[in-house]
Structure formats: C-alpha cells, structure tokens
Amino acid sequence: MIIKDIELGVINIPLARPFKTALRTVEYVEDVVIKVTTDTEFSGYGEAPPTAVITGETKGSIITAIRDFIKPALVGMDIDNLDGIFHKLHSCMVKNTSAKAAVDMAIYDLYAKKYQTPLYKVLGGNKTELETDLTISVNPIPEMVADSLDAVGKGYKILKIKVGKEGLKDVERIAAIREAVGPDINIRVDANQGWNAKQSVQIITAMEDRGLNIELVEQPVPAHDLKGMKFVTGHVNTPILADESVFSPEDAISIIREGAADLINIKLMKTGGIYNALKICSIAEIYGVECMIGCMLESKLSVSAAAHLAAAKSVITRADLDGPSLCKADPFVGGPIYDENMIRMVNEPGIGIESVPFLVID
Ligand SMILES: C[C@H](N)C(=O)N[C@H](CCC(=O)O)C(=O)O
Ligand SMILES: [Mg+2]
C-alpha cells in the first residue's frame, strides 16, 4: 500500500459554549483535516488544531508544514514501512507537532485498516471503554458552579476546572464547586501556566487546608519553568501533572528525572502523534509514572486517535478527552461512541471514522 497524496481541508464546528482558559478564549473548533490516499481503496484521516498559544502553530503553518515539507517526504512510501515513515516525518522539519500528529494518525489509521483491525488492537490494547472528565471553563464563580452542576447532571463524575487568572481567588472557585457537587465528584484543576511557583504552593496548600480534595493540579507554572514546577511538586501533597512542559519523549525524561512533576499529560498535538506518544508511555512505565491522555480543542477525529492510544496503554490511567463533548455538532460517521463521560471503543478497522466532511484547500 503506497502513499499517493495528502489532501488538505478545514472543518469548522461551533462549540456549545465559549471555551476559556488562562491562555485563551475560543468559540469554534477550526481545525485542519487531512486525507492520506494510497494506491488502494483505503484512505487514512487526520486532524490538527491550530493551538498557537501552546504549540506555536496556526492554521496556515499547519497547512504549509504538511503541503510543503511532510507530503513531499512521505509520498511514495509503503505503509508497511512504519519505522521509515515516522523517521522521515520527524526529520523532515523540527517542531510543527500538530501538523505531524495529523499525518501520524492518518498513517496509523491506514496501517490498521490494511490489517482490518481497530487501531487500539493493533497497538496491543484491550480496554473497551474509557472514562473522560469534562472541562469547566474559567468564568465568574456562580457560572462555574452552574456549569459543574450541569455536567454532574449529565453523568460526569470527573470535572477539570480551569483556573489561573485570579491568583488566590481560585481557592474560592474550587471551594464553591466542591460544596455544590459534593464529595463524590473527582475534581482536577488546570491552571494552564497561570501561577508562579510560590503562588502555586500558597494556592494549592490553601486548597489542601480547606479539605477540597483535589485529585491533581495541572501545569501550575509556565511551561519553561521546570525549577518552579519542581519547587511546587516538592512543597505540596496534591499530585502535580505536567502538561505544556512535556512535548517530546526527551521532555518526559527530564521532568521525571528532575522530579519536577508526579504525572504527565500526553497529547498527540504536543508529541507529534502516536509514534512519539508510545515512547513517552514506555518512559513513564519504566519510571513508574502514570499518564493522562489529553486533547486540545479537537473534534471526534483526532480525539478518537488519542482514545485508541489510551485504550491500548495501561500506563494511561486518566482521560481528558472531552473535545467532542464541547462541540455543538458531530459531523463524522463512525468511530468510538462518545456517551457523555464514557467513550466506548468499537470494532471498526483503523480509527473507525468512515467519512470526513471538509473543504478542500488547493
Ligand atoms: C479540551 C481539554 N479538556 C483541555 O482542557 N485542553 C487544554 C488545552 C486546550 C486548548 O487551549 O486548546 C489543556 O489541557 O490545557
Ligand atoms: Mg492542561
């Protein structure tokens, strides 16, 4: 099965509510989607969100990276030569991890389709369902309480609360949500780099002293501040999860060896796809560190690729795969079933998405 072409397009899906973090506010999923065609009837699909504030990529940069660098490197290669394909994908240019992720997942999609097997089984997995959290955007406290209660009403048992814009006031945010949802709901907190190290210790300690029972705090300090993250990890009891600080397998080794975080958030858009994500899984297994699988503002296509990875790896013990649930519509046919907090894997070959409606870019 020989790679013939990579077709590019864009999907535009409104979000059910504006998505607000310490880094940005977004109202649409407006992602690049690709179709890798071959000399057979099989095609593979991929998706890349332009998350400039995290990966540095824009819609334009993703399209250029794929069209001008990745496609010329991969056209003509045999899908069975996975190792060769991924070496070329990662050596044809540096960075541009979301562009690479879209192509990586389309290649895995094709490989699993060739063998008529669901991707998670090709990756060696046997989890048939995953439980995801739902993200609550950072807003005035009464709105966040209402959103949290709404999520619990829909069956979510894990909430990921966005904070990081108002310092110590975040303690009041979490206290109000904990009081409203009760003790049985699992609360994760994501500061998206919004605090400094000392502030993080003060805020997290205050949450601990008030008995708010936080499962973990995600990326409290700026991505580059490993020293600060290590300080936080060493001075609080709540587990610290590295997100924006970990893109590559090398980053994972540094964070773990430094003791800078307790947990790692793997996102395909940071790793450049499944190939490097598997390396992070192996590193985490060796060091006995658990991982979360996360997503950017992505639709069902790329989130499903992440779901296949999570279904395959026991070291991925937590899922933040709520992208499809945040979207107002699902334009795709096939793939895993997103039933609020539960993601159920299905037996279709590859990622499972059968058709991708997108606008073709010349
Ligand atoms: C959507 C997901 N639950 C999430 O919160 N991801 C963010 C980054 C999302 C973005 O800004 O696109 C995260 O984990 O930091
Ligand atoms: Mg995060």
PDB file of C-alpha atoms in Angstrom, residues 1 36 38 42-45 78-83 85-86 103-119 121-123 349-351:
ATOM      1  CA  MET A   1       0.000   0.000   0.000  1.00  0.00           C
ATOM      2  CA  VAL A  36      -3.897  10.382   3.044  1.00  0.00           C
ATOM      3  CA  THR A  38      -2.956   5.336  -1.364  1.00  0.00           C
ATOM      4  CA  PHE A  42      -8.006   2.743   1.570  1.00  0.00           C
ATOM      5  CA  SER A  43      -7.537   6.309   2.856  1.00  0.00           C
ATOM      6  CA  GLY A  44      -6.406   7.488   6.285  1.00  0.00           C
ATOM      7  CA  TYR A  45      -7.706  10.548   8.125  1.00  0.00           C
ATOM      8  CA  ASP A  78       4.973   1.906   1.708  1.00  0.00           C
ATOM      9  CA  ILE A  79       2.554   1.905   4.669  1.00  0.00           C
ATOM     10  CA  ASP A  80       4.185  -1.293   5.971  1.00  0.00           C
ATOM     11  CA  ASN A  81       7.413   0.683   6.433  1.00  0.00           C
ATOM     12  CA  LEU A  82       6.071   2.381   9.558  1.00  0.00           C
ATOM     13  CA  ASP A  83       9.502   2.897  11.098  1.00  0.00           C
ATOM     14  CA  ILE A  85       7.739   6.728   7.567  1.00  0.00           C
ATOM     15  CA  PHE A  86       7.940   8.034  11.130  1.00  0.00           C
ATOM     16  CA  VAL A 103      -0.228  12.818   9.418  1.00  0.00           C
ATOM     17  CA  ASP A 104       0.931  10.300  12.049  1.00  0.00           C
ATOM     18  CA  MET A 105      -2.649   9.357  12.987  1.00  0.00           C
ATOM     19  CA  ALA A 106      -3.670   9.070   9.328  1.00  0.00           C
ATOM     20  CA  ILE A 107      -0.760   6.662   8.762  1.00  0.00           C
ATOM     21  CA  TYR A 108      -1.758   4.560  11.806  1.00  0.00           C
ATOM     22  CA  ASP A 109      -5.359   4.666  10.543  1.00  0.00           C
ATOM     23  CA  LEU A 110      -4.221   3.271   7.194  1.00  0.00           C
ATOM     24  CA  TYR A 111      -1.964   0.649   8.756  1.00  0.00           C
ATOM     25  CA  ALA A 112      -4.779  -0.677  10.960  1.00  0.00           C
ATOM     26  CA  LYS A 113      -7.240  -0.544   8.043  1.00  0.00           C
ATOM     27  CA  LYS A 114      -4.827  -2.562   5.915  1.00  0.00           C
ATOM     28  CA  TYR A 115      -4.971  -5.296   8.559  1.00  0.00           C
ATOM     29  CA  GLN A 116      -8.743  -4.783   9.027  1.00  0.00           C
ATOM     30  CA  THR A 117      -8.282  -4.270  12.775  1.00  0.00           C
ATOM     31  CA  PRO A 118      -9.267  -1.447  15.164  1.00  0.00           C
ATOM     32  CA  LEU A 119      -6.235   0.746  15.876  1.00  0.00           C
ATOM     33  CA  LYS A 121      -5.923  -3.589  18.998  1.00  0.00           C
ATOM     34  CA  VAL A 122      -3.054  -3.044  16.551  1.00  0.00           C
ATOM     35  CA  LEU A 123      -1.384  -1.039  19.346  1.00  0.00           C
ATOM     36  CA  PRO A 349     -10.905  -1.014  11.348  1.00  0.00           C
ATOM     37  CA  GLY A 350      -8.437   1.822  11.934  1.00  0.00           C
ATOM     38  CA  ILE A 351      -9.579   4.846  13.933  1.00  0.00           C
TER      39      ILE A 351
END
